[in-house]
Amino acid sequence: MTKVAIAEPSPILRVGLAQLLREFPDVEVVFSTDNLGALNSRINALKPDILILNPLLFEYARRATLRAEFDQLPNMRLVGLVTSYIEAQHQKQFAGIIELNDDPQRIKSTLNQVENTLQSDDDESDTDPLSDREKEVLVCLSKGLKNNEIADTLNISVHTVITHRKNIVRKTGIKSVAALTVYAILNNLIEEKDII
């Protein structure tokens, strides 16, 4: 079963999409909401595989960094629920797009494609254990930045930086910053000349 959550401001769209998804035998709708506060607490508790999200829930300035809003769940995929024009650069953050006029078969196809990316990422996890955000944190660490400087640079919270650092140590088995810097160089994440 693929666990799906829905974040949509319109009650008609939110309830209608949830009902439609419940008709798919391999999809479980774990929750739906129109409230950002509830969204953050519930996704952390329920850990859906896919979050169907209308970017209009976020103010315009935050739409460019939607993926960063959910860094604590790097394996969760975002699917955009597009009900009006959304800039192409904002759409790139989504693993798939559902449009207002998509029929059930098209929605199912989009979810299947996103689910396949989840499975292929699991298959590749042994060869490339760090997520893109973890690599960004590692590069910042290698450049000598402190947690609060990394948070400012990547526009994330200090708590999220600490979580990423713990994940990096767990995944690589390397604890010292010096050894992590060597790891970053050997994996072509940073060049020696960029190190302070």
PDB file of C-alpha atoms in Angstrom:
ATOM      1  CA  MET A   1       0.000   0.000   0.000  1.00  0.00           C
ATOM      2  CA  THR A   2       1.185   3.485  -0.851  1.00  0.00           C
ATOM      3  CA  LYS A   3       0.419   5.926   1.970  1.00  0.00           C
ATOM      4  CA  VAL A   4      -0.794   9.258   0.593  1.00  0.00           C
ATOM      5  CA  ALA A   5      -1.494  12.565   2.346  1.00  0.00           C
ATOM      6  CA  ILE A   6      -3.314  15.527   0.788  1.00  0.00           C
ATOM      7  CA  ALA A   7      -2.740  19.221   1.522  1.00  0.00           C
ATOM      8  CA  GLU A   8      -5.283  21.348  -0.349  1.00  0.00           C
ATOM      9  CA  PRO A   9      -7.034  24.575   0.750  1.00  0.00           C
ATOM     10  CA  SER A  10     -10.321  23.852  -1.058  1.00  0.00           C
ATOM     11  CA  PRO A  11     -12.573  21.462   0.885  1.00  0.00           C
ATOM     12  CA  ILE A  12     -14.324  20.353  -2.325  1.00  0.00           C
ATOM     13  CA  LEU A  13     -11.042  19.397  -4.019  1.00  0.00           C
ATOM     14  CA  ARG A  14      -9.542  17.893  -0.862  1.00  0.00           C
ATOM     15  CA  VAL A  15     -12.521  15.660  -0.053  1.00  0.00           C
ATOM     16  CA  GLY A  16     -13.125  14.781  -3.710  1.00  0.00           C
ATOM     17  CA  LEU A  17      -9.510  13.778  -4.342  1.00  0.00           C
ATOM     18  CA  ALA A  18      -9.386  11.756  -1.117  1.00  0.00           C
ATOM     19  CA  GLN A  19     -12.557   9.897  -2.135  1.00  0.00           C
ATOM     20  CA  LEU A  20     -11.206   9.222  -5.619  1.00  0.00           C
ATOM     21  CA  LEU A  21      -7.879   7.911  -4.227  1.00  0.00           C
ATOM     22  CA  ARG A  22      -9.708   5.590  -1.820  1.00  0.00           C
ATOM     23  CA  GLU A  23     -11.086   3.784  -4.868  1.00  0.00           C
ATOM     24  CA  PHE A  24      -7.555   2.722  -5.841  1.00  0.00           C
ATOM     25  CA  PRO A  25      -6.874  -0.630  -4.130  1.00  0.00           C
ATOM     26  CA  ASP A  26      -3.178   0.010  -3.503  1.00  0.00           C
ATOM     27  CA  VAL A  27      -3.523   3.556  -2.094  1.00  0.00           C
ATOM     28  CA  GLU A  28      -4.245   4.460   1.515  1.00  0.00           C
ATOM     29  CA  VAL A  29      -5.153   8.084   2.245  1.00  0.00           C
ATOM     30  CA  VAL A  30      -3.660   8.610   5.704  1.00  0.00           C
ATOM     31  CA  PHE A  31      -4.918  12.194   6.130  1.00  0.00           C
ATOM     32  CA  SER A  32      -5.961  15.342   4.331  1.00  0.00           C
ATOM     33  CA  THR A  33      -5.728  18.914   5.579  1.00  0.00           C
ATOM     34  CA  ASP A  34      -5.889  22.577   4.653  1.00  0.00           C
ATOM     35  CA  ASN A  35      -3.793  23.683   7.653  1.00  0.00           C
ATOM     36  CA  LEU A  36       0.010  24.010   7.446  1.00  0.00           C
ATOM     37  CA  GLY A  37       0.477  23.502  11.188  1.00  0.00           C
ATOM     38  CA  ALA A  38      -1.512  20.278  11.108  1.00  0.00           C
ATOM     39  CA  LEU A  39       0.329  19.222   7.964  1.00  0.00           C
ATOM     40  CA  ASN A  40       3.774  19.396   9.570  1.00  0.00           C
ATOM     41  CA  SER A  41       2.801  17.547  12.729  1.00  0.00           C
ATOM     42  CA  ARG A  42       0.824  14.851  10.920  1.00  0.00           C
ATOM     43  CA  ILE A  43       3.383  14.068   8.223  1.00  0.00           C
ATOM     44  CA  ASN A  44       6.009  13.592  10.931  1.00  0.00           C
ATOM     45  CA  ALA A  45       3.708  11.215  12.796  1.00  0.00           C
ATOM     46  CA  LEU A  46       2.257   9.277   9.830  1.00  0.00           C
ATOM     47  CA  LYS A  47       5.211   9.444   7.383  1.00  0.00           C
ATOM     48  CA  PRO A  48       3.299   9.185   4.091  1.00  0.00           C
ATOM     49  CA  ASP A  49       5.076   7.925   0.984  1.00  0.00           C
ATOM     50  CA  ILE A  50       3.509  10.665  -1.140  1.00  0.00           C
ATOM     51  CA  LEU A  51       2.246  14.135  -0.235  1.00  0.00           C
ATOM     52  CA  ILE A  52      -0.138  15.630  -2.774  1.00  0.00           C
ATOM     53  CA  LEU A  53       0.293  19.338  -2.183  1.00  0.00           C
ATOM     54  CA  ASN A  54      -1.270  22.427  -3.680  1.00  0.00           C
ATOM     55  CA  PRO A  55       1.563  24.991  -3.689  1.00  0.00           C
ATOM     56  CA  LEU A  56      -1.030  27.734  -3.161  1.00  0.00           C
ATOM     57  CA  LEU A  57      -1.073  26.706   0.524  1.00  0.00           C
ATOM     58  CA  PHE A  58       2.273  28.476   0.816  1.00  0.00           C
ATOM     59  CA  GLU A  59       2.918  32.167   0.336  1.00  0.00           C
ATOM     60  CA  TYR A  60       4.647  32.977  -2.928  1.00  0.00           C
ATOM     61  CA  ALA A  61       8.151  33.457  -1.477  1.00  0.00           C
ATOM     62  CA  ARG A  62       8.112  29.989   0.139  1.00  0.00           C
ATOM     63  CA  ARG A  63       6.979  28.153  -2.997  1.00  0.00           C
ATOM     64  CA  ALA A  64      10.490  28.142  -4.459  1.00  0.00           C
ATOM     65  CA  THR A  65      11.740  26.053  -1.518  1.00  0.00           C
ATOM     66  CA  LEU A  66       8.837  23.678  -0.919  1.00  0.00           C
ATOM     67  CA  ARG A  67      11.029  20.586  -0.899  1.00  0.00           C
ATOM     68  CA  ALA A  68      13.110  22.101   1.913  1.00  0.00           C
ATOM     69  CA  GLU A  69       9.940  22.418   4.017  1.00  0.00           C
ATOM     70  CA  PHE A  70       9.890  18.623   4.257  1.00  0.00           C
ATOM     71  CA  ASP A  71      13.588  17.819   4.681  1.00  0.00           C
ATOM     72  CA  GLN A  72      12.824  15.721   7.742  1.00  0.00           C
ATOM     73  CA  LEU A  73      11.220  13.165   5.392  1.00  0.00           C
ATOM     74  CA  PRO A  74      13.667  12.863   2.487  1.00  0.00           C
ATOM     75  CA  ASN A  75      11.984   9.696   1.156  1.00  0.00           C
ATOM     76  CA  MET A  76       8.531  11.282   0.954  1.00  0.00           C
ATOM     77  CA  ARG A  77       7.689  12.373  -2.587  1.00  0.00           C
ATOM     78  CA  LEU A  78       5.855  15.599  -3.365  1.00  0.00           C
ATOM     79  CA  VAL A  79       3.170  15.587  -6.016  1.00  0.00           C
ATOM     80  CA  GLY A  80       1.896  18.995  -7.051  1.00  0.00           C
ATOM     81  CA  LEU A  81      -1.858  19.544  -7.189  1.00  0.00           C
ATOM     82  CA  VAL A  82      -1.977  22.351  -9.714  1.00  0.00           C
ATOM     83  CA  THR A  83      -5.221  24.307  -9.741  1.00  0.00           C
ATOM     84  CA  SER A  84      -3.851  27.493 -11.318  1.00  0.00           C
ATOM     85  CA  TYR A  85      -0.693  28.710 -13.034  1.00  0.00           C
ATOM     86  CA  ILE A  86       2.487  27.711 -11.206  1.00  0.00           C
ATOM     87  CA  GLU A  87       5.913  28.779 -12.484  1.00  0.00           C
ATOM     88  CA  ALA A  88       8.049  26.066 -14.096  1.00  0.00           C
ATOM     89  CA  GLN A  89      10.823  26.518 -11.522  1.00  0.00           C
ATOM     90  CA  HIS A  90       8.321  25.762  -8.743  1.00  0.00           C
ATOM     91  CA  GLN A  91       7.000  22.702 -10.569  1.00  0.00           C
ATOM     92  CA  LYS A  92      10.508  21.188 -10.725  1.00  0.00           C
ATOM     93  CA  GLN A  93      10.333  20.404  -7.006  1.00  0.00           C
ATOM     94  CA  PHE A  94       7.574  17.867  -7.553  1.00  0.00           C
ATOM     95  CA  ALA A  95       8.060  14.219  -8.472  1.00  0.00           C
ATOM     96  CA  GLY A  96       4.767  14.446 -10.377  1.00  0.00           C
ATOM     97  CA  ILE A  97       1.955  16.863 -11.191  1.00  0.00           C
ATOM     98  CA  ILE A  98      -1.797  16.331 -10.924  1.00  0.00           C
ATOM     99  CA  GLU A  99      -3.836  18.925 -12.743  1.00  0.00           C
ATOM    100  CA  LEU A 100      -7.386  19.967 -12.020  1.00  0.00           C
ATOM    101  CA  ASN A 101      -8.795  18.334 -15.158  1.00  0.00           C
ATOM    102  CA  ASP A 102      -6.925  14.990 -14.869  1.00  0.00           C
ATOM    103  CA  ASP A 103      -9.140  11.912 -15.015  1.00  0.00           C
ATOM    104  CA  PRO A 104      -8.730   9.025 -12.516  1.00  0.00           C
ATOM    105  CA  GLN A 105      -6.550   7.010 -14.912  1.00  0.00           C
ATOM    106  CA  ARG A 106      -4.159   9.932 -15.367  1.00  0.00           C
ATOM    107  CA  ILE A 107      -3.978  10.481 -11.586  1.00  0.00           C
ATOM    108  CA  LYS A 108      -3.288   6.784 -11.025  1.00  0.00           C
ATOM    109  CA  SER A 109      -0.592   6.843 -13.717  1.00  0.00           C
ATOM    110  CA  THR A 110       1.085   9.840 -12.057  1.00  0.00           C
ATOM    111  CA  LEU A 111       1.027   8.131  -8.653  1.00  0.00           C
ATOM    112  CA  ASN A 112       2.439   4.930 -10.177  1.00  0.00           C
ATOM    113  CA  GLN A 113       5.314   6.858 -11.766  1.00  0.00           C
ATOM    114  CA  VAL A 114       6.069   8.561  -8.456  1.00  0.00           C
ATOM    115  CA  GLU A 115       5.883   5.237  -6.617  1.00  0.00           C
ATOM    116  CA  ASN A 116       8.352   3.754  -9.119  1.00  0.00           C
ATOM    117  CA  THR A 117      10.808   6.567  -8.296  1.00  0.00           C
ATOM    118  CA  LEU A 118      10.420   5.648  -4.611  1.00  0.00           C
ATOM    119  CA  GLN A 119      11.315   2.041  -5.359  1.00  0.00           C
ATOM    120  CA  SER A 120      14.228   2.923  -7.657  1.00  0.00           C
ATOM    121  CA  ASP A 121      15.607   5.260  -4.971  1.00  0.00           C
ATOM    122  CA  ASP A 122      15.467   2.372  -2.492  1.00  0.00           C
ATOM    123  CA  ASP A 123      17.393   0.205  -4.966  1.00  0.00           C
ATOM    124  CA  GLU A 124      20.059   2.903  -5.399  1.00  0.00           C
ATOM    125  CA  SER A 125      20.402   3.649  -1.696  1.00  0.00           C
ATOM    126  CA  ASP A 126      23.330   1.255  -1.314  1.00  0.00           C
ATOM    127  CA  THR A 127      25.380   2.967  -4.014  1.00  0.00           C
ATOM    128  CA  ASP A 128      24.541   6.596  -3.113  1.00  0.00           C
ATOM    129  CA  PRO A 129      23.480   6.728   0.537  1.00  0.00           C
ATOM    130  CA  LEU A 130      23.260  10.509   0.991  1.00  0.00           C
ATOM    131  CA  SER A 131      20.249  12.554  -0.097  1.00  0.00           C
ATOM    132  CA  ASP A 132      20.801  15.745  -2.105  1.00  0.00           C
ATOM    133  CA  ARG A 133      20.191  17.885   0.988  1.00  0.00           C
ATOM    134  CA  GLU A 134      22.603  15.789   3.060  1.00  0.00           C
ATOM    135  CA  LYS A 135      25.230  16.318   0.363  1.00  0.00           C
ATOM    136  CA  GLU A 136      24.624  20.086   0.540  1.00  0.00           C
ATOM    137  CA  VAL A 137      25.073  19.985   4.330  1.00  0.00           C
ATOM    138  CA  LEU A 138      28.237  17.903   3.911  1.00  0.00           C
ATOM    139  CA  VAL A 139      29.678  20.431   1.455  1.00  0.00           C
ATOM    140  CA  CYS A 140      28.957  23.261   3.908  1.00  0.00           C
ATOM    141  CA  LEU A 141      30.594  21.275   6.724  1.00  0.00           C
ATOM    142  CA  SER A 142      33.628  20.690   4.511  1.00  0.00           C
ATOM    143  CA  LYS A 143      33.874  24.435   3.921  1.00  0.00           C
ATOM    144  CA  GLY A 144      34.093  24.969   7.683  1.00  0.00           C
ATOM    145  CA  LEU A 145      30.610  26.372   8.279  1.00  0.00           C
ATOM    146  CA  LYS A 146      28.962  25.996  11.689  1.00  0.00           C
ATOM    147  CA  ASN A 147      25.412  24.673  12.160  1.00  0.00           C
ATOM    148  CA  ASN A 148      23.807  28.123  12.274  1.00  0.00           C
ATOM    149  CA  GLU A 149      25.759  29.244   9.184  1.00  0.00           C
ATOM    150  CA  ILE A 150      24.669  26.105   7.317  1.00  0.00           C
ATOM    151  CA  ALA A 151      21.064  26.785   8.339  1.00  0.00           C
ATOM    152  CA  ASP A 152      21.284  30.341   6.994  1.00  0.00           C
ATOM    153  CA  THR A 153      23.009  29.246   3.783  1.00  0.00           C
ATOM    154  CA  LEU A 154      20.489  26.484   2.994  1.00  0.00           C
ATOM    155  CA  ASN A 155      17.466  28.324   4.401  1.00  0.00           C
ATOM    156  CA  ILE A 156      16.619  25.535   6.862  1.00  0.00           C
ATOM    157  CA  SER A 157      16.429  25.371  10.649  1.00  0.00           C
ATOM    158  CA  VAL A 158      19.407  24.553  12.859  1.00  0.00           C
ATOM    159  CA  HIS A 159      17.446  21.526  14.097  1.00  0.00           C
ATOM    160  CA  THR A 160      17.185  20.263  10.509  1.00  0.00           C
ATOM    161  CA  VAL A 161      20.944  20.773  10.021  1.00  0.00           C
ATOM    162  CA  ILE A 162      21.617  18.699  13.139  1.00  0.00           C
ATOM    163  CA  THR A 163      19.280  15.964  11.875  1.00  0.00           C
ATOM    164  CA  HIS A 164      21.083  15.910   8.522  1.00  0.00           C
ATOM    165  CA  ARG A 165      24.455  15.715  10.290  1.00  0.00           C
ATOM    166  CA  LYS A 166      23.257  12.731  12.322  1.00  0.00           C
ATOM    167  CA  ASN A 167      22.012  11.049   9.135  1.00  0.00           C
ATOM    168  CA  ILE A 168      25.324  11.706   7.380  1.00  0.00           C
ATOM    169  CA  VAL A 169      27.258  10.139  10.261  1.00  0.00           C
ATOM    170  CA  ARG A 170      24.865   7.169  10.391  1.00  0.00           C
ATOM    171  CA  LYS A 171      24.993   6.558   6.630  1.00  0.00           C
ATOM    172  CA  THR A 172      28.731   7.034   6.151  1.00  0.00           C
ATOM    173  CA  GLY A 173      29.951   5.733   9.499  1.00  0.00           C
ATOM    174  CA  ILE A 174      32.287   8.768   9.665  1.00  0.00           C
ATOM    175  CA  LYS A 175      32.165  11.005  12.760  1.00  0.00           C
ATOM    176  CA  SER A 176      34.897  13.628  12.388  1.00  0.00           C
ATOM    177  CA  VAL A 177      34.516  16.694  10.189  1.00  0.00           C
ATOM    178  CA  ALA A 178      38.017  16.153   8.772  1.00  0.00           C
ATOM    179  CA  ALA A 179      37.180  12.601   7.680  1.00  0.00           C
ATOM    180  CA  LEU A 180      33.829  13.778   6.269  1.00  0.00           C
ATOM    181  CA  THR A 181      35.728  16.397   4.266  1.00  0.00           C
ATOM    182  CA  VAL A 182      37.929  13.667   2.795  1.00  0.00           C
ATOM    183  CA  TYR A 183      34.763  11.686   2.007  1.00  0.00           C
ATOM    184  CA  ALA A 184      33.319  14.753   0.220  1.00  0.00           C
ATOM    185  CA  ILE A 185      36.505  15.181  -1.833  1.00  0.00           C
ATOM    186  CA  LEU A 186      36.686  11.487  -2.764  1.00  0.00           C
ATOM    187  CA  ASN A 187      33.033  11.543  -3.858  1.00  0.00           C
ATOM    188  CA  ASN A 188      33.509  14.691  -5.978  1.00  0.00           C
ATOM    189  CA  LEU A 189      31.167  16.776  -3.848  1.00  0.00           C
ATOM    190  CA  ILE A 190      33.814  19.445  -3.263  1.00  0.00           C
ATOM    191  CA  GLU A 191      37.255  20.305  -4.590  1.00  0.00           C
ATOM    192  CA  GLU A 192      40.303  20.732  -2.371  1.00  0.00           C
ATOM    193  CA  LYS A 193      40.647  24.392  -3.371  1.00  0.00           C
ATOM    194  CA  ASP A 194      37.154  25.115  -1.898  1.00  0.00           C
ATOM    195  CA  ILE A 195      38.179  24.012   1.596  1.00  0.00           C
ATOM    196  CA  ILE A 196      39.089  26.756   4.074  1.00  0.00           C
TER     197      ILE A 196
END
